[in-house]
C-alpha cells in the first residue's frame, strides 16, 4: 500500500510544486498584510472608515479576518485534488493492471484516501505554524480563531475530496471533470438546503433595508461559524469520509476492482 500512496503522490507532483510556491507567497503576503493593517495604509483606511461611520470596529476587524481567511485557504486548496490522480491513472492504463495487484480492493481504495488526507494534514500543519506567527504580529484575530478557520477549510476540502473520489469511481475513468462538477454542485445544494433560514433572513435584511442600516451581524454569521464552530465541520468531514469510503468500496467491487 505504501507503493500506491507514493504513486498517487507522484501523480500530484505538479500540484505539490504549486503548493510550495503558494505557501511561500502566502507567508510573505500575509505578514505584509498584517503589518499594513496594524501600522500602514490599511490601518489608516480602517480608521477613516470608523471616522466616517461607514463601518464599525467589528466590521473593520471582520474585513481583515476575511482577507486572512482567503490567504489561509490557498495552501490547503492547492495541496491536492484526487481527480488528477484518477486522470493520471487512466492515461497510464493503470486500471488494466490494478486487479492483478496482491492487494484487496479495500486497501487500494484506502491508499487514495490516506494520500489526500496526509497532504491535507501537511497543509494544515503549515497553516497552523503560519497562524502562530501572524497571531504574534496582530491583534485583529486570535490564534484560536485562526485555528478554527484552518480546521474549517481543511474540513471543507476533505468533504470535497471524499465526494470526488466517490464520483470518479462511480463514473469511471475519463469523467474526472464531471466528478468535480457533481461534487461542487452537491456541496452547494446541501449548503443552501441546510441554511435556508439564514439565506431567507439575509435576503429579507437586504430587501427591507431602506435607511442604509443593514444588519451586518447577519452578514458576518458564516464567518463567526467557521471561527467558533469548526468542530462541527470536522465531524461532518470525518463522517462523510467514512460514508464515502464505504459506498466507493461497494462501487469498486461492482466494477470488479477497477481502481
Short mmCIF file of C-alpha atoms in Angstrom, two decimals:
data_model
loop_
_atom_site.label_atom_id
_atom_site.label_comp_id
_atom_site.label_asym_id
_atom_site.label_seq_id
_atom_site.Cartn_x
_atom_site.Cartn_y
_atom_site.Cartn_z
CA UNK A 1 0.00 0.00 0.00
CA UNK A 2 2.96 2.33 0.57
CA UNK A 3 3.82 1.98 -3.10
CA UNK A 4 0.31 3.03 -4.10
CA UNK A 5 0.50 6.08 -1.84
CA UNK A 6 3.83 7.07 -3.37
CA UNK A 7 2.37 6.56 -6.84
CA UNK A 8 -0.57 8.82 -6.02
CA UNK A 9 1.73 11.47 -4.58
CA UNK A 10 3.82 11.41 -7.76
CA UNK A 11 0.60 11.95 -9.73
CA UNK A 12 0.18 15.14 -7.69
CA UNK A 13 3.77 16.22 -8.30
CA UNK A 14 2.78 19.36 -10.22
CA UNK A 15 0.28 20.39 -7.55
CA UNK A 16 2.89 19.90 -4.85
CA UNK A 17 5.24 22.24 -6.70
CA UNK A 18 2.45 24.80 -6.92
CA UNK A 19 1.77 24.28 -3.21
CA UNK A 20 5.37 25.15 -2.29
CA UNK A 21 5.30 28.40 -4.28
CA UNK A 22 1.84 29.30 -2.96
CA UNK A 23 2.94 28.68 0.62
CA UNK A 24 5.98 30.92 0.21
CA UNK A 25 3.81 33.64 -1.34
CA UNK A 26 1.18 33.33 1.38
CA UNK A 27 3.79 33.67 4.14
CA UNK A 28 5.21 36.91 2.77
CA UNK A 29 1.87 38.37 1.66
CA UNK A 30 0.05 37.63 4.91
CA UNK A 31 2.86 39.09 7.02
CA UNK A 32 2.88 42.26 4.89
CA UNK A 33 -0.91 42.44 5.14
CA UNK A 34 -0.86 42.12 8.92
CA UNK A 35 1.84 44.76 9.30
CA UNK A 36 -0.05 47.13 6.99
CA UNK A 37 -3.29 46.53 8.89
CA UNK A 38 -1.52 47.45 12.10
CA UNK A 39 0.84 50.24 11.07
CA UNK A 40 0.35 51.11 7.38
CA UNK A 41 -2.19 52.13 4.77
CA UNK A 42 -4.76 49.51 5.73
CA UNK A 43 -4.72 50.76 9.31
CA UNK A 44 -5.32 54.33 8.15
CA UNK A 45 -8.12 53.16 5.81
CA UNK A 46 -9.81 51.39 8.72
CA UNK A 47 -9.56 54.47 10.92
CA UNK A 48 -11.02 56.61 8.13
CA UNK A 49 -13.97 54.23 7.77
CA UNK A 50 -14.58 54.49 11.52
CA UNK A 51 -14.43 58.29 11.47
CA UNK A 52 -16.84 58.45 8.53
CA UNK A 53 -19.10 55.92 10.32
CA UNK A 54 -19.01 53.69 7.25
CA UNK A 55 -18.23 50.67 9.38
CA UNK A 56 -17.96 49.62 13.00
CA UNK A 57 -14.95 48.16 14.81
CA UNK A 58 -16.40 44.68 14.31
CA UNK A 59 -16.86 45.27 10.57
CA UNK A 60 -13.27 46.50 10.14
CA UNK A 61 -11.85 43.54 12.06
CA UNK A 62 -14.04 41.09 10.15
CA UNK A 63 -12.98 42.55 6.79
CA UNK A 64 -9.36 41.99 7.77
CA UNK A 65 -10.25 38.50 9.00
CA UNK A 66 -11.87 37.64 5.65
CA UNK A 67 -8.71 38.67 3.83
CA UNK A 68 -6.64 36.47 6.14
CA UNK A 69 -9.12 33.63 5.63
CA UNK A 70 -8.53 33.79 1.89
CA UNK A 71 -4.78 33.71 2.45
CA UNK A 72 -5.06 30.67 4.74
CA UNK A 73 -7.33 28.84 2.28
CA UNK A 74 -4.86 28.91 -0.58
CA UNK A 75 -2.30 26.34 0.68
CA UNK A 76 -4.96 23.78 1.58
CA UNK A 77 -6.92 24.40 -1.62
CA UNK A 78 -3.87 23.79 -3.82
CA UNK A 79 -2.38 20.85 -1.97
CA UNK A 80 -4.21 18.16 -3.88
CA UNK A 81 -7.16 17.07 -5.98
CA UNK A 82 -7.73 13.35 -6.35
CA UNK A 83 -9.33 13.87 -9.76
CA UNK A 84 -5.82 14.40 -11.11
CA UNK A 85 -4.73 11.03 -9.68
CA UNK A 86 -7.58 9.22 -11.44
CA UNK A 87 -6.82 11.10 -14.65
CA UNK A 88 -3.13 10.13 -14.49
CA UNK A 89 -4.06 6.50 -13.78
CA UNK A 90 -6.34 6.49 -16.82
CA UNK A 91 -3.67 7.91 -19.13
CA UNK A 92 -1.10 5.41 -17.88
CA UNK A 93 -3.53 2.48 -18.19
CA UNK A 94 -3.05 1.63 -14.52
CA UNK A 95 -6.61 0.31 -14.24
CA UNK A 96 -5.65 -2.56 -16.56
CA UNK A 97 -3.17 -3.98 -14.05
CA UNK A 98 -4.84 -2.82 -10.82
CA UNK A 99 -6.80 -6.05 -10.50
CA UNK A 100 -3.59 -8.09 -10.62
CA UNK A 101 -2.06 -6.35 -7.60
CA UNK A 102 -1.69 -8.54 -4.49
CA UNK A 103 -3.83 -6.11 -2.50
CA UNK A 104 -7.57 -6.26 -1.81
CA UNK A 105 -9.80 -3.54 -3.24
CA UNK A 106 -10.32 -2.10 0.24
CA UNK A 107 -6.61 -1.35 0.68
CA UNK A 108 -6.23 0.07 -2.82
CA UNK A 109 -9.10 2.46 -2.12
CA UNK A 110 -7.80 3.25 1.36
CA UNK A 111 -4.48 4.27 -0.16
CA UNK A 112 -6.18 7.05 -2.10
CA UNK A 113 -7.95 8.38 0.98
CA UNK A 114 -4.74 8.24 3.03
CA UNK A 115 -2.83 10.07 0.28
CA UNK A 116 -5.12 13.07 0.09
CA UNK A 117 -5.67 13.35 3.84
CA UNK A 118 -1.95 13.12 4.50
CA UNK A 119 -1.41 16.04 2.13
CA UNK A 120 -4.20 17.99 3.79
CA UNK A 121 -2.57 17.25 7.14
CA UNK A 122 0.72 18.72 5.93
CA UNK A 123 -1.05 21.80 4.59
CA UNK A 124 -2.96 22.22 7.85
CA UNK A 125 0.20 21.89 9.94
CA UNK A 126 1.99 24.55 7.89
CA UNK A 127 -1.07 26.81 8.11
CA UNK A 128 -1.17 26.43 11.90
CA UNK A 129 2.52 27.37 12.09
CA UNK A 130 1.85 30.45 9.98
CA UNK A 131 -1.17 31.32 12.13
CA UNK A 132 1.04 31.22 15.21
CA UNK A 133 3.42 33.71 13.61
CA UNK A 134 0.61 36.02 12.46
CA UNK A 135 -1.12 35.96 15.84
CA UNK A 136 2.06 37.39 17.37
CA UNK A 137 2.08 40.26 14.86
CA UNK A 138 -1.56 41.34 15.06
CA UNK A 139 -4.49 41.62 17.44
CA UNK A 140 -7.04 41.62 14.58
CA UNK A 141 -7.68 37.91 15.04
CA UNK A 142 -6.84 35.49 17.82
CA UNK A 143 -4.87 32.29 17.31
CA UNK A 144 -7.95 30.36 18.40
CA UNK A 145 -9.94 31.96 15.57
CA UNK A 146 -7.08 31.23 13.15
CA UNK A 147 -7.21 27.58 14.20
CA UNK A 148 -10.96 27.45 13.66
CA UNK A 149 -10.62 28.91 10.17
CA UNK A 150 -7.87 26.45 9.24
CA UNK A 151 -9.81 23.42 10.53
CA UNK A 152 -12.94 24.61 8.70
CA UNK A 153 -11.00 24.99 5.44
CA UNK A 154 -9.38 21.57 5.80
CA UNK A 155 -12.77 20.01 6.57
CA UNK A 156 -14.43 21.55 3.52
CA UNK A 157 -11.61 20.37 1.27
CA UNK A 158 -11.80 16.89 2.84
CA UNK A 159 -15.53 16.76 2.10
CA UNK A 160 -14.88 17.81 -1.49
CA UNK A 161 -12.12 15.22 -1.95
CA UNK A 162 -14.24 12.41 -0.47
CA UNK A 163 -17.02 13.24 -2.94
CA UNK A 164 -14.58 13.47 -5.86
CA UNK A 165 -13.19 10.01 -5.10
CA UNK A 166 -16.70 8.55 -4.97
CA UNK A 167 -17.83 10.15 -8.23
CA UNK A 168 -14.57 9.24 -10.00
CA UNK A 169 -15.10 5.58 -9.11
CA UNK A 170 -18.81 5.69 -9.88
CA UNK A 171 -18.45 7.41 -13.27
CA UNK A 172 -15.22 5.69 -14.30
CA UNK A 173 -12.02 6.92 -15.93
CA UNK A 174 -12.32 9.90 -18.22
CA UNK A 175 -15.09 11.50 -16.15
CA UNK A 176 -12.93 13.42 -13.68
CA UNK A 177 -14.29 16.82 -14.74
CA UNK A 178 -17.86 15.62 -14.16
CA UNK A 179 -16.82 14.24 -10.76
CA UNK A 180 -15.52 17.66 -9.76
CA UNK A 181 -18.64 19.44 -11.01
CA UNK A 182 -21.02 17.00 -9.32
CA UNK A 183 -19.08 17.27 -6.05
CA UNK A 184 -19.25 21.07 -6.05
CA UNK A 185 -22.94 21.07 -7.02
CA UNK A 186 -23.80 18.58 -4.28
CA UNK A 187 -21.93 20.64 -1.69
CA UNK A 188 -23.60 23.87 -2.85
CA UNK A 189 -27.10 22.36 -2.84
CA UNK A 190 -26.56 20.82 0.60
CA UNK A 191 -25.25 24.13 1.95
CA UNK A 192 -28.32 26.00 0.68
CA UNK A 193 -30.81 23.41 1.92
CA UNK A 194 -29.22 23.27 5.37
CA UNK A 195 -29.16 27.06 5.70
CA UNK A 196 -32.44 28.14 4.16
CA UNK A 197 -33.25 30.16 7.27
CA UNK A 198 -30.01 32.11 7.04
CA UNK A 199 -30.37 32.89 3.34
CA UNK A 200 -34.00 33.91 3.90
CA UNK A 201 -33.04 36.30 6.71
CA UNK A 202 -30.17 37.69 4.64
CA UNK A 203 -32.44 38.39 1.66
CA UNK A 204 -35.07 39.93 3.93
CA UNK A 205 -32.48 42.21 5.55
CA UNK A 206 -31.34 43.41 2.12
CA UNK A 207 -34.88 43.90 0.78
CA UNK A 208 -36.16 45.77 3.85
CA UNK A 209 -33.08 47.99 4.19
CA UNK A 210 -34.39 51.49 3.45
CA UNK A 211 -32.09 53.63 5.58
CA UNK A 212 -28.70 52.05 4.89
CA UNK A 213 -28.71 50.48 8.34
CA UNK A 214 -28.14 46.97 7.06
CA UNK A 215 -27.73 44.42 9.84
CA UNK A 216 -24.12 43.37 9.35
CA UNK A 217 -24.45 40.80 12.13
CA UNK A 218 -26.46 38.66 9.71
CA UNK A 219 -23.82 39.08 7.01
CA UNK A 220 -20.95 38.06 9.32
CA UNK A 221 -22.72 35.00 10.73
CA UNK A 222 -20.92 32.47 8.45
CA UNK A 223 -17.53 33.89 9.45
CA UNK A 224 -18.44 33.56 13.12
CA UNK A 225 -19.48 29.97 12.48
CA UNK A 226 -16.24 28.86 10.83
CA UNK A 227 -14.20 30.55 13.58
CA UNK A 228 -16.14 29.31 16.59
CA UNK A 229 -17.79 26.05 15.49
CA UNK A 230 -15.21 24.45 13.24
CA UNK A 231 -15.57 21.20 15.21
CA UNK A 232 -18.96 20.68 13.54
CA UNK A 233 -17.35 20.74 10.09
CA UNK A 234 -14.59 18.41 11.33
CA UNK A 235 -17.18 15.87 12.49
CA UNK A 236 -19.13 16.19 9.24
CA UNK A 237 -15.94 15.68 7.20
CA UNK A 238 -14.97 12.60 9.24
CA UNK A 239 -18.44 11.06 8.95
CA UNK A 240 -18.70 11.80 5.22
CA UNK A 241 -15.25 10.33 4.60
CA UNK A 242 -16.30 7.06 6.23
CA UNK A 243 -19.54 7.00 4.23
CA UNK A 244 -17.71 7.89 1.01
CA UNK A 245 -15.18 5.10 1.59
CA UNK A 246 -17.94 2.55 2.23
CA UNK A 247 -20.05 3.36 -0.82
CA UNK A 248 -16.97 3.87 -3.00
CA UNK A 249 -15.80 0.40 -1.99
CA UNK A 250 -19.14 -1.09 -2.99
CA UNK A 251 -18.99 0.69 -6.34
CA UNK A 252 -15.42 -0.52 -6.93
CA UNK A 253 -16.39 -4.12 -6.08
CA UNK A 254 -19.24 -3.97 -8.58
CA UNK A 255 -16.76 -2.79 -11.19
CA UNK A 256 -14.54 -5.79 -10.33
CA UNK A 257 -11.88 -3.80 -8.58
CA UNK A 258 -11.11 -1.33 -11.36
CA UNK A 259 -9.44 1.34 -9.24
#
